[in-house]
PDB file of C-alpha atoms and ligand atoms in Angstrom:
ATOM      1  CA  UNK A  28       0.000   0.000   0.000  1.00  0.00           C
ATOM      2  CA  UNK A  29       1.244   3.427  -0.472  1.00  0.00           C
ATOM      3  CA  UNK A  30       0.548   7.336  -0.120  1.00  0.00           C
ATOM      4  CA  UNK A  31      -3.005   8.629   0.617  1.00  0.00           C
ATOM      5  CA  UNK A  32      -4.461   4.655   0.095  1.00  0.00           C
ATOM      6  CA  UNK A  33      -2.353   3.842   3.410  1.00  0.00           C
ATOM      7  CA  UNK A  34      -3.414   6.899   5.256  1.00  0.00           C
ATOM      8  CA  UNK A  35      -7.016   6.540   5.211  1.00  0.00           C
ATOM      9  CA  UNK A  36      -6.571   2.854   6.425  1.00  0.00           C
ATOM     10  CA  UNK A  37      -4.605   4.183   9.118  1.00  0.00           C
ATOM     11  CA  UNK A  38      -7.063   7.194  10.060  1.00  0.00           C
ATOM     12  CA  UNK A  39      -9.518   4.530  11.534  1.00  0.00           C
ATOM     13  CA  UNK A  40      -6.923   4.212  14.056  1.00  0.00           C
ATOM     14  CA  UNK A  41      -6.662   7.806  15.144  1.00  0.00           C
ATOM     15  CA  UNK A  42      -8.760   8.464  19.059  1.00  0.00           C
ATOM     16  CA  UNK A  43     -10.858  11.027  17.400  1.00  0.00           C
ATOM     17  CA  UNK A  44     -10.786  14.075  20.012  1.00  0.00           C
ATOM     18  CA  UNK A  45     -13.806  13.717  22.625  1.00  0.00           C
ATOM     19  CA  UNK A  46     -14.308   9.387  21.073  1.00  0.00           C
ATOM     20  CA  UNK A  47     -14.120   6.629  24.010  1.00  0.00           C
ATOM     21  CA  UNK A  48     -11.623   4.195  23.508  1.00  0.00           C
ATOM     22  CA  UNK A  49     -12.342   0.456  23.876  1.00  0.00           C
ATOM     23  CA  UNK A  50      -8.972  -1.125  23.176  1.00  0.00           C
ATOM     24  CA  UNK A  51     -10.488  -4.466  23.697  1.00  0.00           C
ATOM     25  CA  UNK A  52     -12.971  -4.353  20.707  1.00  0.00           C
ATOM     26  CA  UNK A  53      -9.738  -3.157  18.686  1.00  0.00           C
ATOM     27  CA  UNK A  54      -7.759  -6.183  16.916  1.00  0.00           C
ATOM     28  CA  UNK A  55      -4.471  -6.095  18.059  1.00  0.00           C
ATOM     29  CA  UNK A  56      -3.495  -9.109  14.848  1.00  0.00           C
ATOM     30  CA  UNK A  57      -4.910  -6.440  13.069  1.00  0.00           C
ATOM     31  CA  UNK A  58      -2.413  -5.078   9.898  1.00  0.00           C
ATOM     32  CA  UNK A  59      -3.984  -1.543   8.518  1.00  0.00           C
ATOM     33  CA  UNK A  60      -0.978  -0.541   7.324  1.00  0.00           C
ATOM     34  CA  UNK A  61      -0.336  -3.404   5.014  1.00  0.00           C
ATOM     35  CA  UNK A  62      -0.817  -3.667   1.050  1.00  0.00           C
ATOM     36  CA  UNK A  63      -1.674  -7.237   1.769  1.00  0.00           C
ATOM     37  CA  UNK A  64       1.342  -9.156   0.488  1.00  0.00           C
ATOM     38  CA  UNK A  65       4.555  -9.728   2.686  1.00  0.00           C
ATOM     39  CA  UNK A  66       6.965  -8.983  -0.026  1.00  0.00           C
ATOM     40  CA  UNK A  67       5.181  -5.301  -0.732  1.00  0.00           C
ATOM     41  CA  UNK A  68       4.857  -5.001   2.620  1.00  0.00           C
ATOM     42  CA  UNK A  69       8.751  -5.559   3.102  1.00  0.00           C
ATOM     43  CA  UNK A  70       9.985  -2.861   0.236  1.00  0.00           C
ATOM     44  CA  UNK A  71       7.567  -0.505   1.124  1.00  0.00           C
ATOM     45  CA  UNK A  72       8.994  -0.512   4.994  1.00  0.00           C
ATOM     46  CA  UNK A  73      12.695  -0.197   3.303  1.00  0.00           C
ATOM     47  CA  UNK A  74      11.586   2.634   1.186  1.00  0.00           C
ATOM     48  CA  UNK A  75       9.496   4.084   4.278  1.00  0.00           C
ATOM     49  CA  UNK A  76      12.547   3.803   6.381  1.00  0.00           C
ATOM     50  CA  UNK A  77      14.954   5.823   3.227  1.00  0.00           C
ATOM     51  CA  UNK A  78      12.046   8.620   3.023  1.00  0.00           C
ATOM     52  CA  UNK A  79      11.837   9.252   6.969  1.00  0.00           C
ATOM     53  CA  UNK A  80      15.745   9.546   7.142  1.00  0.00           C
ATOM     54  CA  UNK A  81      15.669  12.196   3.411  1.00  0.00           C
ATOM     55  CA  UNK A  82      12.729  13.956   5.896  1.00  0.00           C
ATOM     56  CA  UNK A  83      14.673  14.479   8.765  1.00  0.00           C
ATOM     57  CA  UNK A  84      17.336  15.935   6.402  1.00  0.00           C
ATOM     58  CA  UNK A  85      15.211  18.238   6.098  1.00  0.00           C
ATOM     59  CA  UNK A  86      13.717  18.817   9.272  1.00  0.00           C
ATOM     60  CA  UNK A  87      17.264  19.705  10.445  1.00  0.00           C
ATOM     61  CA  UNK A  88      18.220  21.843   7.767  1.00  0.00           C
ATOM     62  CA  UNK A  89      15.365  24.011   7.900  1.00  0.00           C
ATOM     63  CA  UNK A  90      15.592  24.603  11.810  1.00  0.00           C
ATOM     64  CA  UNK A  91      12.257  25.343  12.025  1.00  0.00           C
ATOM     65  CA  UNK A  92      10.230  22.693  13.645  1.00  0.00           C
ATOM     66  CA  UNK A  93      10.894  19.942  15.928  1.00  0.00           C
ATOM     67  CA  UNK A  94       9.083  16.343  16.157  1.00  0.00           C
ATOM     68  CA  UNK A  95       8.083  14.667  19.479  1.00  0.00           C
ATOM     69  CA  UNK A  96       6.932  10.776  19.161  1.00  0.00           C
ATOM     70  CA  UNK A  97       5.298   9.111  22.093  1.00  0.00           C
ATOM     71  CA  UNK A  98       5.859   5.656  22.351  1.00  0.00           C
ATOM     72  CA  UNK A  99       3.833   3.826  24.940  1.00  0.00           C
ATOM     73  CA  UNK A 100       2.159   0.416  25.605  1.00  0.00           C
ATOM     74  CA  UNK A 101       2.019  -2.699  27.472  1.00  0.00           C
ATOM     75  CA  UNK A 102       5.482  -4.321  28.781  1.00  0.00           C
ATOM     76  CA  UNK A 103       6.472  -6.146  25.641  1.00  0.00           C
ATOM     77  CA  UNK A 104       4.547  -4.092  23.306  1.00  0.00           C
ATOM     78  CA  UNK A 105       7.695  -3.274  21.101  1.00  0.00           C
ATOM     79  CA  UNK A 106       8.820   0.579  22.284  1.00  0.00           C
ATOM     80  CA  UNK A 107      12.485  -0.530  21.599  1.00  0.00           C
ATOM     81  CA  UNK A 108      11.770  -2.122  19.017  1.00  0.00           C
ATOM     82  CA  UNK A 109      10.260   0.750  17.268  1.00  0.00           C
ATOM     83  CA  UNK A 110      12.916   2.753  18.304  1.00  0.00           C
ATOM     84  CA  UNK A 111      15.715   0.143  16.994  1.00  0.00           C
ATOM     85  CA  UNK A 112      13.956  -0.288  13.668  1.00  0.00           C
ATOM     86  CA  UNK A 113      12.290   2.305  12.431  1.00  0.00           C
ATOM     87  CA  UNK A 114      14.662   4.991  12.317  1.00  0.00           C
ATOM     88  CA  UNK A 115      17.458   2.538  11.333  1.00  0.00           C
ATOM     89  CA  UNK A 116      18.393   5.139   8.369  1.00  0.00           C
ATOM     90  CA  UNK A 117      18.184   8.191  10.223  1.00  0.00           C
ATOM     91  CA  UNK A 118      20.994  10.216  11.221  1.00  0.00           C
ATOM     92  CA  UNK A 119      21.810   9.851  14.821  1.00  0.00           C
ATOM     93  CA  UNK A 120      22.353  13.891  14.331  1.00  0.00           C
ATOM     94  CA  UNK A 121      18.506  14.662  14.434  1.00  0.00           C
ATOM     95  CA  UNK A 122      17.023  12.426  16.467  1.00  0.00           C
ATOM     96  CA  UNK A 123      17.188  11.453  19.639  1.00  0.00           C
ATOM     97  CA  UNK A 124      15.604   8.477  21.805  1.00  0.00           C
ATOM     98  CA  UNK A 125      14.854   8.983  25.888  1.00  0.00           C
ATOM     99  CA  UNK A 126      13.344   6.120  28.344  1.00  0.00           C
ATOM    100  CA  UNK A 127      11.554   7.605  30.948  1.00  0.00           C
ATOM    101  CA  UNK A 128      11.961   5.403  34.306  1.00  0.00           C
ATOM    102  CA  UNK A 129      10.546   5.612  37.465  1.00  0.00           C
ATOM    103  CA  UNK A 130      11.220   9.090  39.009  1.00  0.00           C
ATOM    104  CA  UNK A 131      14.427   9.210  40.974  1.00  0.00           C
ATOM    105  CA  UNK A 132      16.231  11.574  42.797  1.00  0.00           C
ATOM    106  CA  UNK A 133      15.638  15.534  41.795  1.00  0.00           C
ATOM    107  CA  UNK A 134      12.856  14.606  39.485  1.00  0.00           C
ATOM    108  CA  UNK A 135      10.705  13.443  42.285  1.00  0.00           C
ATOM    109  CA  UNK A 136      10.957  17.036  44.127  1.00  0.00           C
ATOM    110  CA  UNK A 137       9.617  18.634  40.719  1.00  0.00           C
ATOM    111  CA  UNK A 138       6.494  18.643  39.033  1.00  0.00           C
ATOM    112  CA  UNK A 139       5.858  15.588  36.621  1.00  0.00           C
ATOM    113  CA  UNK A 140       6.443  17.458  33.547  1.00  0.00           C
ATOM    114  CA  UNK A 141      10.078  19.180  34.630  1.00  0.00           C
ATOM    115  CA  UNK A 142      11.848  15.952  33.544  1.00  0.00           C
ATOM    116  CA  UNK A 143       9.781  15.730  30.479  1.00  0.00           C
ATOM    117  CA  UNK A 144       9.982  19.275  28.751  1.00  0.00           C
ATOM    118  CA  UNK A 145      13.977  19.168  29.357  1.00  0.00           C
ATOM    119  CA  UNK A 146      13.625  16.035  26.595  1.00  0.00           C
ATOM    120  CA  UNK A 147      11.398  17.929  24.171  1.00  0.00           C
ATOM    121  CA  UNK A 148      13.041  18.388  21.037  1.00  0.00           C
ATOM    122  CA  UNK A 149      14.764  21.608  19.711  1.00  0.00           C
ATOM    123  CA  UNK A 150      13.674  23.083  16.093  1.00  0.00           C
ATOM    124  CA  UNK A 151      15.498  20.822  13.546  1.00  0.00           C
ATOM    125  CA  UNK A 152      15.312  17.592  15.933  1.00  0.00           C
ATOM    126  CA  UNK A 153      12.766  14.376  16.106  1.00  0.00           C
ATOM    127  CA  UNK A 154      13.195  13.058  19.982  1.00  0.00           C
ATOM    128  CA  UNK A 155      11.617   9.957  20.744  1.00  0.00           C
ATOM    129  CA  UNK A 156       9.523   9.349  24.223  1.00  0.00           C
ATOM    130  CA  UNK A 157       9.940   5.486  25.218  1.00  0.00           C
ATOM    131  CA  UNK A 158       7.430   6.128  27.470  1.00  0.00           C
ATOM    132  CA  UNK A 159       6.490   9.693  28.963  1.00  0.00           C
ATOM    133  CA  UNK A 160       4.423  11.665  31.013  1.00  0.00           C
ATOM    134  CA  UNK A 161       1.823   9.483  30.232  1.00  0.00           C
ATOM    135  CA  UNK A 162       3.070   7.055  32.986  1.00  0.00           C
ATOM    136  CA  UNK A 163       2.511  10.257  35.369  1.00  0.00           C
ATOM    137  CA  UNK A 164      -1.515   9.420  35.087  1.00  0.00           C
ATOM    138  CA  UNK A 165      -1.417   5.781  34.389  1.00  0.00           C
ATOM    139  CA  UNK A 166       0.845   4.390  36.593  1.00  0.00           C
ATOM    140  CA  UNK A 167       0.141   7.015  38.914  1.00  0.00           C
ATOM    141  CA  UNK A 168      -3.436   6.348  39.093  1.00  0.00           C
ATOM    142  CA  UNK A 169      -3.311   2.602  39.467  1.00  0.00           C
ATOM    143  CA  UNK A 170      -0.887   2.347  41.918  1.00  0.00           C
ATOM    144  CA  UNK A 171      -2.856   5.180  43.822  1.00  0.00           C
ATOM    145  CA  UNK A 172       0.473   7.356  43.868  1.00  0.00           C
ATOM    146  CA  UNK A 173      -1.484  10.356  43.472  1.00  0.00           C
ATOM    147  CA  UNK A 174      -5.104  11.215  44.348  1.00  0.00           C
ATOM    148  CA  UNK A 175      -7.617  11.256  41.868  1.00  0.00           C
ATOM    149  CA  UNK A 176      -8.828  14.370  41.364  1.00  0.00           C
ATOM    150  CA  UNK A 177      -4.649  15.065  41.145  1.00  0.00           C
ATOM    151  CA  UNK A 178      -4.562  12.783  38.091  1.00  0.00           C
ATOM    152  CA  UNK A 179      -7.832  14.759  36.774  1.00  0.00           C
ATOM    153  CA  UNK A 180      -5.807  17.646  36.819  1.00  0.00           C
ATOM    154  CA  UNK A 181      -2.988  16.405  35.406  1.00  0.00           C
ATOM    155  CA  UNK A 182      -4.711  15.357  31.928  1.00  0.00           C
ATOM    156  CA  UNK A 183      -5.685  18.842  31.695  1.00  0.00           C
ATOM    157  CA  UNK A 184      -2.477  20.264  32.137  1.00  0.00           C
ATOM    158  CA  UNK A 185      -0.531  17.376  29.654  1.00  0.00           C
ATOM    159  CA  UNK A 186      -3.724  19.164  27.021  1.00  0.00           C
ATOM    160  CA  UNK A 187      -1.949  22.734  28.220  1.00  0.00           C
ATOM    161  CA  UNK A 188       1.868  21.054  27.766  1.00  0.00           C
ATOM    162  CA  UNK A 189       1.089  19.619  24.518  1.00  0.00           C
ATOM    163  CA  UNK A 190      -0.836  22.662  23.062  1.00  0.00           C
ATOM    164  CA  UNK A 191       2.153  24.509  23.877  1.00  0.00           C
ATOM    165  CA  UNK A 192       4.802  22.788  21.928  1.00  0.00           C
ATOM    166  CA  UNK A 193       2.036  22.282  19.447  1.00  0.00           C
ATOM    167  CA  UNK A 194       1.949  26.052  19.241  1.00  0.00           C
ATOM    168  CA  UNK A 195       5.325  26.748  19.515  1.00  0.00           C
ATOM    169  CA  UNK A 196       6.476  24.310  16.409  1.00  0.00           C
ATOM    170  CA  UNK A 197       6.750  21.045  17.222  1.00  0.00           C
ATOM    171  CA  UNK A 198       5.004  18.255  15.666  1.00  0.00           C
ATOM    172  CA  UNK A 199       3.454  15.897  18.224  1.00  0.00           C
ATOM    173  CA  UNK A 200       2.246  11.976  17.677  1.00  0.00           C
ATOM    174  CA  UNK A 201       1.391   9.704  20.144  1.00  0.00           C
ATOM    175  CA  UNK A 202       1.109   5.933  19.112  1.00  0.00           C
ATOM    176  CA  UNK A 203      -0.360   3.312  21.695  1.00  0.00           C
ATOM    177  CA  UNK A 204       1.565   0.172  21.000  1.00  0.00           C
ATOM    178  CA  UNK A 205      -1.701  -1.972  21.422  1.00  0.00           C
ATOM    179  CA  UNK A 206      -0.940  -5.619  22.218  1.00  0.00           C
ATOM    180  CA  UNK A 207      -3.089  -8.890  23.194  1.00  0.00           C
ATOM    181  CA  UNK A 208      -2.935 -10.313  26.777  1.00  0.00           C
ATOM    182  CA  UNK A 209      -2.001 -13.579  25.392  1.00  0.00           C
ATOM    183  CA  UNK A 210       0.818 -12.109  23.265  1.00  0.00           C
ATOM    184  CA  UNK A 211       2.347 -10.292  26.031  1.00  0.00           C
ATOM    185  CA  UNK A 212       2.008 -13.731  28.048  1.00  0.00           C
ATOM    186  CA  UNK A 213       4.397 -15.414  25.078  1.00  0.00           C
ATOM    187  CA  UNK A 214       6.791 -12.532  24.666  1.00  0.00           C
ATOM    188  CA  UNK A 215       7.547 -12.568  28.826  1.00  0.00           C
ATOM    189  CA  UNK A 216       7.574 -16.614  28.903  1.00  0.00           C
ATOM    190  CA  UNK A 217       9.748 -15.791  25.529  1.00  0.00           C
ATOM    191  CA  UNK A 218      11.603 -13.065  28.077  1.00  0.00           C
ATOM    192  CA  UNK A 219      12.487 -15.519  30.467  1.00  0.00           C
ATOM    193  CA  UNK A 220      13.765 -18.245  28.270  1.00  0.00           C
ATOM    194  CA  UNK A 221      15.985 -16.699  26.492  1.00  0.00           C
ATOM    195  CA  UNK A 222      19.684 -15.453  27.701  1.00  0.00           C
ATOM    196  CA  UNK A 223      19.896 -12.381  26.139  1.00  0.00           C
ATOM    197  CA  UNK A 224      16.514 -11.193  27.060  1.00  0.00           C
ATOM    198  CA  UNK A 225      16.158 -12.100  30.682  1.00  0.00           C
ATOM    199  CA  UNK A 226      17.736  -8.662  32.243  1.00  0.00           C
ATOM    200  CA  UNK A 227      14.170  -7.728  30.911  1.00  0.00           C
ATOM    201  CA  UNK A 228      12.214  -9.184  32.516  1.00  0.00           C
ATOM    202  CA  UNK A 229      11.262  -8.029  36.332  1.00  0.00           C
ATOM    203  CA  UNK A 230       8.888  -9.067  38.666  1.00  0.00           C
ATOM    204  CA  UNK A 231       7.087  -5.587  38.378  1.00  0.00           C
ATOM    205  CA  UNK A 232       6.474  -6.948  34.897  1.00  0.00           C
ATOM    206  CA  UNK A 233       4.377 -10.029  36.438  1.00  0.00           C
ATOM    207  CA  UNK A 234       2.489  -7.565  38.725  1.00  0.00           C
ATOM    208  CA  UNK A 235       1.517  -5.326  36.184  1.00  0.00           C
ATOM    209  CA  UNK A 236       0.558  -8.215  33.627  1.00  0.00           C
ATOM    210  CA  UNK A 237      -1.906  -8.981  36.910  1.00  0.00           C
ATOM    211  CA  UNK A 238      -3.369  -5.974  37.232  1.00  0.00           C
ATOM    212  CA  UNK A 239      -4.180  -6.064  32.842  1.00  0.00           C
ATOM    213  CA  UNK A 240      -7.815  -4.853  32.874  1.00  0.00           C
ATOM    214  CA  UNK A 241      -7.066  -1.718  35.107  1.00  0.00           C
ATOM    215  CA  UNK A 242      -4.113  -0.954  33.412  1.00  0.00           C
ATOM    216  CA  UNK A 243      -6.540  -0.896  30.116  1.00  0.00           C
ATOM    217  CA  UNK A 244      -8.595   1.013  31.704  1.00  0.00           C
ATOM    218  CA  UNK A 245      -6.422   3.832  32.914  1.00  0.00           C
ATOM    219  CA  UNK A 246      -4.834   3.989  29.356  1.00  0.00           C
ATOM    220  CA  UNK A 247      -8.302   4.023  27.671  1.00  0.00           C
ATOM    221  CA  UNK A 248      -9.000   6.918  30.180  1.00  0.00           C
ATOM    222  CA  UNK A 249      -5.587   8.829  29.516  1.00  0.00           C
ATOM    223  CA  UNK A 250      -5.645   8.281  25.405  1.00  0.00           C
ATOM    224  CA  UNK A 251      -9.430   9.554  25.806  1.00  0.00           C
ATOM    225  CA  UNK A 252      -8.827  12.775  27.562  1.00  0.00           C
ATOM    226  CA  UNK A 253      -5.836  13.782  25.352  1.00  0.00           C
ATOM    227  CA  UNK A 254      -6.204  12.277  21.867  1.00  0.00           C
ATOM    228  CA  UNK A 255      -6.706  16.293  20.682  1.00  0.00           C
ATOM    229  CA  UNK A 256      -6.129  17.685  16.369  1.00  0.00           C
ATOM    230  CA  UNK A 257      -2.683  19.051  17.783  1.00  0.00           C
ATOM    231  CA  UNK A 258      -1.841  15.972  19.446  1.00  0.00           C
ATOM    232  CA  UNK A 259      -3.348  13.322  18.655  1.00  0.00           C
ATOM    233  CA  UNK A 260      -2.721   9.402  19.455  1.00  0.00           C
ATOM    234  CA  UNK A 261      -2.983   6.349  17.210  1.00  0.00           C
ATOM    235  CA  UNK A 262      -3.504   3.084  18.104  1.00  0.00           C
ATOM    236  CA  UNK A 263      -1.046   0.624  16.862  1.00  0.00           C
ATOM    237  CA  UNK A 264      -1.993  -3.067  16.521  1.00  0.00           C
ATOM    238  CA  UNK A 265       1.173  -4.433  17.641  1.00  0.00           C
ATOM    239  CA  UNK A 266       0.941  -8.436  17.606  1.00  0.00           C
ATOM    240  CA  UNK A 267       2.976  -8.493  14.746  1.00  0.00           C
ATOM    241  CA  UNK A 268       6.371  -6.778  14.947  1.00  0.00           C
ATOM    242  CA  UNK A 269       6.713  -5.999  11.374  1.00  0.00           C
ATOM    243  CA  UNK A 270       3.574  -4.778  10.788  1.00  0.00           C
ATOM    244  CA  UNK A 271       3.764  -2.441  13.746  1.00  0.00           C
ATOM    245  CA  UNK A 272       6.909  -1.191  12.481  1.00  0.00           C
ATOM    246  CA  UNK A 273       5.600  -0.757   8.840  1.00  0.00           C
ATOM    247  CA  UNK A 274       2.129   0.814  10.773  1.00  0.00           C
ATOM    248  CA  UNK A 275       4.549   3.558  12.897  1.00  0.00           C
ATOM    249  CA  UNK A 276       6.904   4.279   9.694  1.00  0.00           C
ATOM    250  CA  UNK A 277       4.001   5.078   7.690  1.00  0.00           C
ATOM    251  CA  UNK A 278       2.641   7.476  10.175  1.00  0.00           C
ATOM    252  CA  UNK A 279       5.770   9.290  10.664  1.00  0.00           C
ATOM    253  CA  UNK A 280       6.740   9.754   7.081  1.00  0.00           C
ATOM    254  CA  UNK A 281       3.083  11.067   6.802  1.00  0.00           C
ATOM    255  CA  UNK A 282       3.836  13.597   9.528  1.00  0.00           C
ATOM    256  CA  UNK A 283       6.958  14.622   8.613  1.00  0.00           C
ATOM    257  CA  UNK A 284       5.778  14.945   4.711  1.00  0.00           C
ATOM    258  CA  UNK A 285       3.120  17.119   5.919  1.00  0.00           C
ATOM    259  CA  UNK A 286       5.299  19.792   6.806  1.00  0.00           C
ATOM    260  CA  UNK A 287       6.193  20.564   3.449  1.00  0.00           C
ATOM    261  CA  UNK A 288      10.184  21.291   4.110  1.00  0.00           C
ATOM    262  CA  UNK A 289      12.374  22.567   1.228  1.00  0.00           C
ATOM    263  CA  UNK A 290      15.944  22.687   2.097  1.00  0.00           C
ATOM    264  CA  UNK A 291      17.422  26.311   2.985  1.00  0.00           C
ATOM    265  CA  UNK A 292      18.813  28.383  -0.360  1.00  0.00           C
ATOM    266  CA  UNK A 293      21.913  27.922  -0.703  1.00  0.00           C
ATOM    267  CA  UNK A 294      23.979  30.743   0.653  1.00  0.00           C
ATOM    268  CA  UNK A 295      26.854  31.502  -2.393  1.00  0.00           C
ATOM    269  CA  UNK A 296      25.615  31.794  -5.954  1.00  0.00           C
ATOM    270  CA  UNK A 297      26.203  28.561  -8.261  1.00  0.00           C
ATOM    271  CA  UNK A 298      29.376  30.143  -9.582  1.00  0.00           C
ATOM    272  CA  UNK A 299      31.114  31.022  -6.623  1.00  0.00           C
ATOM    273  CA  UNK A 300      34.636  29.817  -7.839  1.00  0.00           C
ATOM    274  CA  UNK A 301      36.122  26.777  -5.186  1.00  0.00           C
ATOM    275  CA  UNK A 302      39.823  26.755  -5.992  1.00  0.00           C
TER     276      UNK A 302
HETATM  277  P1  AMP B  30      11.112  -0.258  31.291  1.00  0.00           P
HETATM  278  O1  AMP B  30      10.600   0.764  30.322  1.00  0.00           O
HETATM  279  O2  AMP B  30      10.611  -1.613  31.014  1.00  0.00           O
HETATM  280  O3  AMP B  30      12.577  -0.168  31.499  1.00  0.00           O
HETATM  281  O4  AMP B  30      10.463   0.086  32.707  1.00  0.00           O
HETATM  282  C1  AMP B  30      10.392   1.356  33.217  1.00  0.00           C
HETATM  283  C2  AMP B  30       9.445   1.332  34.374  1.00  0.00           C
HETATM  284  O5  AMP B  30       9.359   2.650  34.916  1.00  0.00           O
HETATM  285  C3  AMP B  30       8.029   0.915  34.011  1.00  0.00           C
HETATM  286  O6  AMP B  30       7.536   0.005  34.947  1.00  0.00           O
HETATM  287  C4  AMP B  30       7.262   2.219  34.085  1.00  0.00           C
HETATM  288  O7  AMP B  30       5.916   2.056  34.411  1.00  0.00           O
HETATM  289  C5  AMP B  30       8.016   2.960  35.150  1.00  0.00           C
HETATM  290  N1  AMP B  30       7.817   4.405  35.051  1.00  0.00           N
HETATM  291  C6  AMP B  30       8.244   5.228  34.080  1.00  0.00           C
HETATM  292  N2  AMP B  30       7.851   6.495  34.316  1.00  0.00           N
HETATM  293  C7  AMP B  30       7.150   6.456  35.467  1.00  0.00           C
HETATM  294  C8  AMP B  30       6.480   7.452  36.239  1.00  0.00           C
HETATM  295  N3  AMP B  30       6.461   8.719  35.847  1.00  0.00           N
HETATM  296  N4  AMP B  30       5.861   7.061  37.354  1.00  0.00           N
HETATM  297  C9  AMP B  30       5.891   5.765  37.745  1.00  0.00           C
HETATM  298  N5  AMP B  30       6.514   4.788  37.080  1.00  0.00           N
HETATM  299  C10 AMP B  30       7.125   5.126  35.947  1.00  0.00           C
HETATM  300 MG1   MG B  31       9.900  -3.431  31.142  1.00  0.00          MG
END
């Protein structure tokens, strides 16, 4: 699939602004962003991946706006992944990828954004959110770390944050890596079998895996109150790997396209003489 054909198959995936959110009538095998034959499917994500790194050429030459994409979901939804595949041909110049953690040290004597706007990116720059401040309202609220009228108020005020970089020139996307119970259950059995994946794997990860529905819930709440036209998230069916890759590539190159960047004029005329 290509172009505008891809886009409106991925548009049914957008939260619409004010929509609820039931992320268990949404197929996470689903594959919108796929022409329907593997081999398509695998040069189109090659060529996706050349575009997005000629775009962020741009982006940086022009110095004008900046990208932020939020990467959340389940444990084992793919965040690295994404981050690991998708911008395999960009330039480590312009972009830049940040895990967010639990709050340590300094950042829990701030307000929950302080650690967050110090990663936005500057004019020219994509930056990449492996997680966010979106863990400041889900976590928060279903591990009861902060009242709930506090985590009413703190929607409102991620609207405010988000308006304002919105408003100030940055592109913002936020794509809900949207997995299946029972494929999380494979990837963290998967997790502990395997050598090289095992540091992974915590017991945190079993609690939360536990506590499923209400996590849902709290990220059907968040994605609900925030999904705005400046900001706006996209659900990613993210069984597959590939096709979750192929799904986020095609939404970034659409973003990034959208801008319309030419490069700068060049500074000395064509016949400047180079001896
Ligand atoms: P991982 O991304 O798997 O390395 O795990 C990071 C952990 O930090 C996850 O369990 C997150 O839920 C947790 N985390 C990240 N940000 C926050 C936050 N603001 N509040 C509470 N927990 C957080
Ligand atoms: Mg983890």
């Amino acid at each position: 699939m290509n172009g505008q054909h891809a886009l409106k198959a991925l548009d049914a995936w957008r939260v619409a602004p004010g929509a609820t959110l039931d992320l268990a009538a949404l197929d996470a095998d689903a594959h919108p962003a796929s022409g329907g034959k593997r081999s398509t499917d695998e040069a189109r994500l090659k060529d996706l991946g050349a575009t997005l790194g000629e775009l962020q050429g741009r982006l940086y030459a022009n110095q004008q706006k900046a990208v932020l994409l939020v990467l959340q979901g389940m444990d084992a939804s793919g965040k690295d992944g994404v981050v690991r595949r998708v911008f395999s041909q960009v330039s480590p110049l312009g972009v830049r990828a940040h895990a967010f953690a639990v709050p340590a040290g300094s950042e829990t004597r701030h307000d929950f954004l302080w650690r967050v706007h110090a990663q936005t990116p500057p004019r020219g720059e994509i930056a990449i959110f492996n997680r966010s401040h979106y863990e400041d309202v889900v976590v928060a609220s279903v591990r009861n770390l902060v009242p709930a009228p506090q985590v009413t108020r703190r929607l409102q005020h991620i609207r405010h944050f988000e308006q304002m970089l919105v408003d100030e020139g940055t592109v913002v996307l936020k794509l809900f890596l949207h997995l299946s119970y029972e494929e999380q259950g494979e990837r963290l059995r998967d997790r502990l079998a395997t050598r090289e994946k095992q540091w992974k794997l915590q017991a945190s990860d079993i609690a939360d895996r536990a506590h499923w529905k209400t996590f849902r819930r709290a990220w059907e709440r968040a994605i609900e109150a925030t999904s705005t036209d400046a900001a706006p998230w996209y659900v990613v069916p993210a069984n597959s790997r590939f096709q979750r890759d192929l799904m986020v590539a095609e939404l970034m190159v659409h973003h990034l396209a959208a801008l319309h960047l030419e490069y700068p004029p060049a500074t000395l005329p064509p016949d400047t003489i180079i001896p």
